[in-house]
Amino acid sequence: ISSSFLGDEIRQLQRLYKGEEIIMFEDKEQNIKTGFMPSMRLKTLDLEDPTVREGLRISLELFSRMNELSKKRNVDFLVILIPTKESVFSEFIEHHSDLPSSNMIDKLISNEREVNQLVKGYFKDHSIEFIDVLDPFRNAAGSIQLYPNNFGGHTNKNGYRIIAKAIEQYLAENNKDCFNPN
């Protein structure tokens, strides 16, 4: 039940009952129908919050440690940067003053861009390999359904397919064979 339409509806009602704002967006021309929760996602990307900045610092340090540990064991380490749903659909929702909480949506997208630049800069400076799947997601956003028609931020099979293809392409371009340890 929890992975069904009924489960989605119950979770959405629970969030609404708790006072969380869910912004539903529909663009029939682009075949987009989905929901956003920018206030919830902004809590984890609000760089004005010292706990978020400290969490980012700790996370980056842990990525460095994981990378170092992998190198010591001759194991390739690769990070996949998965964007928020709001960033994927930014072309359609950013600076869209007709949407409720448009200022919050804009702030979330702006903060995520800043965090993305900080993370990628850190990874480059520390020789941590990564794949950013934002562009492939954005390119597909108007043509295929990437997320369920609800507020959830996890992709559906189409989104996971994009991630898998990005990894496959990266491995091919970098002559890596994940099944051959040599």
GROMACS .gro file of C-alpha atoms in nm:
model
  182
    1ILE     CA    1   0.000   0.000   0.000
    2SER     CA    2   0.279   0.245   0.087
    3SER     CA    3   0.425   0.227  -0.266
    4SER     CA    4   0.094   0.285  -0.437
    5PHE     CA    5  -0.122   0.578  -0.538
    6LEU     CA    6  -0.306   0.538  -0.205
    7GLY     CA    7   0.024   0.553  -0.015
    8ASP     CA    8   0.124   0.869  -0.201
    9GLU     CA    9  -0.210   1.031  -0.119
   10ILE     CA   10  -0.176   0.941   0.251
   11ARG     CA   11   0.179   1.083   0.267
   12GLN     CA   12   0.063   1.400   0.094
   13LEU     CA   13  -0.227   1.439   0.338
   14GLN     CA   14   0.009   1.383   0.633
   15ARG     CA   15   0.242   1.655   0.508
   16LEU     CA   16  -0.047   1.895   0.452
   17TYR     CA   17  -0.179   1.816   0.800
   18LYS     CA   18   0.164   1.904   0.944
   19GLY     CA   19   0.142   2.237   0.764
   20GLU     CA   20   0.400   2.165   0.495
   21GLU     CA   21   0.335   2.345   0.170
   22ILE     CA   22   0.304   2.135  -0.142
   23ILE     CA   23   0.305   2.329  -0.467
   24MET     CA   24   0.144   2.146  -0.754
   25PHE     CA   25   0.261   2.244  -1.102
   26GLU     CA   26   0.116   2.152  -1.437
   27ASP     CA   27   0.231   2.247  -1.785
   28LYS     CA   28   0.011   2.058  -2.031
   29GLU     CA   29   0.214   2.176  -2.329
   30GLN     CA   30   0.529   2.015  -2.185
   31ASN     CA   31   0.338   1.721  -2.035
   32ILE     CA   32   0.454   1.808  -1.684
   33LYS     CA   33   0.241   1.742  -1.380
   34THR     CA   34   0.418   1.721  -1.047
   35GLY     CA   35   0.447   1.872  -0.702
   36PHE     CA   36   0.723   2.057  -0.523
   37MET     CA   37   0.813   2.106  -0.157
   38PRO     CA   38   1.062   2.392  -0.169
   39SER     CA   39   1.036   2.482   0.199
   40MET     CA   40   1.140   2.130   0.302
   41ARG     CA   41   1.425   2.112   0.050
   42LEU     CA   42   1.545   2.463   0.127
   43LYS     CA   43   1.604   2.358   0.490
   44THR     CA   44   1.890   2.137   0.369
   45LEU     CA   45   2.029   2.387   0.117
   46ASP     CA   46   1.995   2.715   0.309
   47LEU     CA   47   2.352   2.842   0.317
   48GLU     CA   48   2.249   3.119   0.558
   49ASP     CA   49   2.198   2.846   0.820
   50PRO     CA   50   2.527   2.770   1.002
   51THR     CA   51   2.423   2.408   1.057
   52VAL     CA   52   2.375   2.360   0.682
   53ARG     CA   53   2.718   2.513   0.610
   54GLU     CA   54   2.876   2.290   0.875
   55GLY     CA   55   2.694   1.985   0.737
   56LEU     CA   56   2.827   2.065   0.391
   57ARG     CA   57   3.181   2.101   0.527
   58ILE     CA   58   3.158   1.768   0.711
   59SER     CA   59   3.008   1.596   0.406
   60LEU     CA   60   3.288   1.717   0.180
   61GLU     CA   61   3.548   1.603   0.432
   62LEU     CA   62   3.383   1.260   0.444
   63PHE     CA   63   3.389   1.238   0.065
   64SER     CA   64   3.763   1.308   0.080
   65ARG     CA   65   3.812   1.032   0.334
   66MET     CA   66   3.608   0.786   0.127
   67ASN     CA   67   3.811   0.878  -0.182
   68GLU     CA   68   4.141   0.833   0.002
   69LEU     CA   69   4.032   0.500   0.147
   70SER     CA   70   3.924   0.380  -0.197
   71LYS     CA   71   4.253   0.484  -0.356
   72LYS     CA   72   4.450   0.298  -0.086
   73ARG     CA   73   4.257  -0.017  -0.179
   74ASN     CA   74   4.288   0.044  -0.556
   75VAL     CA   75   3.913   0.095  -0.587
   76ASP     CA   76   3.766   0.366  -0.808
   77PHE     CA   77   3.547   0.613  -0.622
   78LEU     CA   78   3.274   0.795  -0.811
   79VAL     CA   79   3.011   1.035  -0.676
   80ILE     CA   80   2.681   1.091  -0.856
   81LEU     CA   81   2.537   1.440  -0.802
   82ILE     CA   82   2.158   1.408  -0.812
   83PRO     CA   83   1.971   1.739  -0.828
   84THR     CA   84   1.650   1.835  -0.653
   85LYS     CA   85   1.332   1.814  -0.854
   86GLU     CA   86   1.309   2.193  -0.838
   87SER     CA   87   1.643   2.232  -1.016
   88VAL     CA   88   1.546   1.977  -1.279
   89PHE     CA   89   1.235   2.182  -1.358
   90SER     CA   90   1.395   2.524  -1.298
   91GLU     CA   91   1.338   2.623  -1.661
   92PHE     CA   92   0.965   2.595  -1.597
   93ILE     CA   93   0.930   2.717  -1.236
   94GLU     CA   94   1.210   2.966  -1.166
   95HIS     CA   95   1.095   3.329  -1.162
   96HIS     CA   96   0.738   3.204  -1.211
   97SER     CA   97   0.560   3.461  -0.993
   98ASP     CA   98   0.222   3.294  -1.049
   99LEU     CA   99   0.335   2.995  -0.842
  100PRO     CA  100   0.280   3.002  -0.466
  101SER     CA  101   0.606   3.060  -0.277
  102SER     CA  102   0.787   3.158  -0.597
  103ASN     CA  103   1.046   3.351  -0.393
  104MET     CA  104   1.122   3.037  -0.193
  105ILE     CA  105   1.149   2.831  -0.512
  106ASP     CA  106   1.390   3.087  -0.658
  107LYS     CA  107   1.599   3.089  -0.339
  108LEU     CA  108   1.615   2.710  -0.334
  109ILE     CA  109   1.727   2.693  -0.697
  110SER     CA  110   1.984   2.968  -0.641
  111ASN     CA  111   2.120   2.800  -0.328
  112GLU     CA  112   2.141   2.466  -0.502
  113ARG     CA  113   2.341   2.623  -0.785
  114GLU     CA  114   2.581   2.769  -0.529
  115VAL     CA  115   2.614   2.440  -0.340
  116ASN     CA  116   2.665   2.256  -0.669
  117GLN     CA  117   2.949   2.492  -0.765
  118LEU     CA  118   3.109   2.458  -0.420
  119VAL     CA  119   3.087   2.079  -0.428
  120LYS     CA  120   3.221   2.047  -0.783
  121GLY     CA  121   3.504   2.287  -0.704
  122TYR     CA  122   3.594   2.087  -0.395
  123PHE     CA  123   3.580   1.759  -0.586
  124LYS     CA  124   3.806   1.896  -0.860
  125ASP     CA  125   4.053   2.036  -0.605
  126HIS     CA  126   4.063   1.701  -0.422
  127SER     CA  127   4.065   1.475  -0.732
  128ILE     CA  128   3.729   1.321  -0.653
  129GLU     CA  129   3.557   1.188  -0.964
  130PHE     CA  130   3.191   1.278  -1.007
  131ILE     CA  131   2.903   1.283  -1.249
  132ASP     CA  132   2.646   1.562  -1.238
  133VAL     CA  133   2.318   1.435  -1.386
  134LEU     CA  134   2.142   1.774  -1.380
  135ASP     CA  135   2.180   1.840  -1.753
  136PRO     CA  136   2.054   1.497  -1.866
  137PHE     CA  137   1.757   1.536  -1.631
  138ARG     CA  138   1.682   1.887  -1.757
  139ASN     CA  139   1.707   1.774  -2.117
  140ALA     CA  140   1.447   1.505  -2.052
  141ALA     CA  141   1.218   1.712  -1.827
  142GLY     CA  142   0.981   1.827  -2.099
  143SER     CA  143   0.966   1.501  -2.290
  144ILE     CA  144   0.932   1.214  -2.041
  145GLN     CA  145   0.786   1.172  -1.694
  146LEU     CA  146   1.084   1.167  -1.454
  147TYR     CA  147   0.898   1.171  -1.123
  148PRO     CA  148   0.566   1.044  -0.998
  149ASN     CA  149   0.278   1.292  -1.034
  150ASN     CA  150   0.312   1.387  -0.669
  151PHE     CA  151   0.535   1.593  -0.441
  152GLY     CA  152   0.800   1.324  -0.394
  153GLY     CA  153   1.158   1.400  -0.486
  154HIS     CA  154   1.262   1.049  -0.587
  155THR     CA  155   1.261   0.972  -0.956
  156ASN     CA  156   1.070   0.700  -1.130
  157LYS     CA  157   1.222   0.434  -1.359
  158ASN     CA  158   1.287   0.695  -1.630
  159GLY     CA  159   1.497   0.903  -1.393
  160TYR     CA  160   1.692   0.601  -1.273
  161ARG     CA  161   1.752   0.506  -1.637
  162ILE     CA  162   1.905   0.851  -1.700
  163ILE     CA  163   2.135   0.807  -1.401
  164ALA     CA  164   2.240   0.460  -1.518
  165LYS     CA  165   2.308   0.583  -1.872
  166ALA     CA  166   2.518   0.872  -1.738
  167ILE     CA  167   2.725   0.626  -1.536
  168GLU     CA  168   2.755   0.392  -1.834
  169GLN     CA  169   2.870   0.679  -2.056
  170TYR     CA  170   3.121   0.797  -1.795
  171LEU     CA  171   3.266   0.448  -1.759
  172ALA     CA  172   3.295   0.406  -2.137
  173GLU     CA  173   3.455   0.749  -2.188
  174ASN     CA  174   3.705   0.684  -1.909
  175ASN     CA  175   3.785   0.326  -2.013
  176LYS     CA  176   3.662   0.187  -1.686
  177ASP     CA  177   3.524  -0.162  -1.655
  178CYS     CA  178   3.340  -0.202  -1.329
  179PHE     CA  179   3.329  -0.580  -1.375
  180ASN     CA  180   3.701  -0.622  -1.431
  181PRO     CA  181   3.912  -0.541  -1.124
  182ASN     CA  182   4.229  -0.511  -1.336
   0.00000   0.00000   0.00000
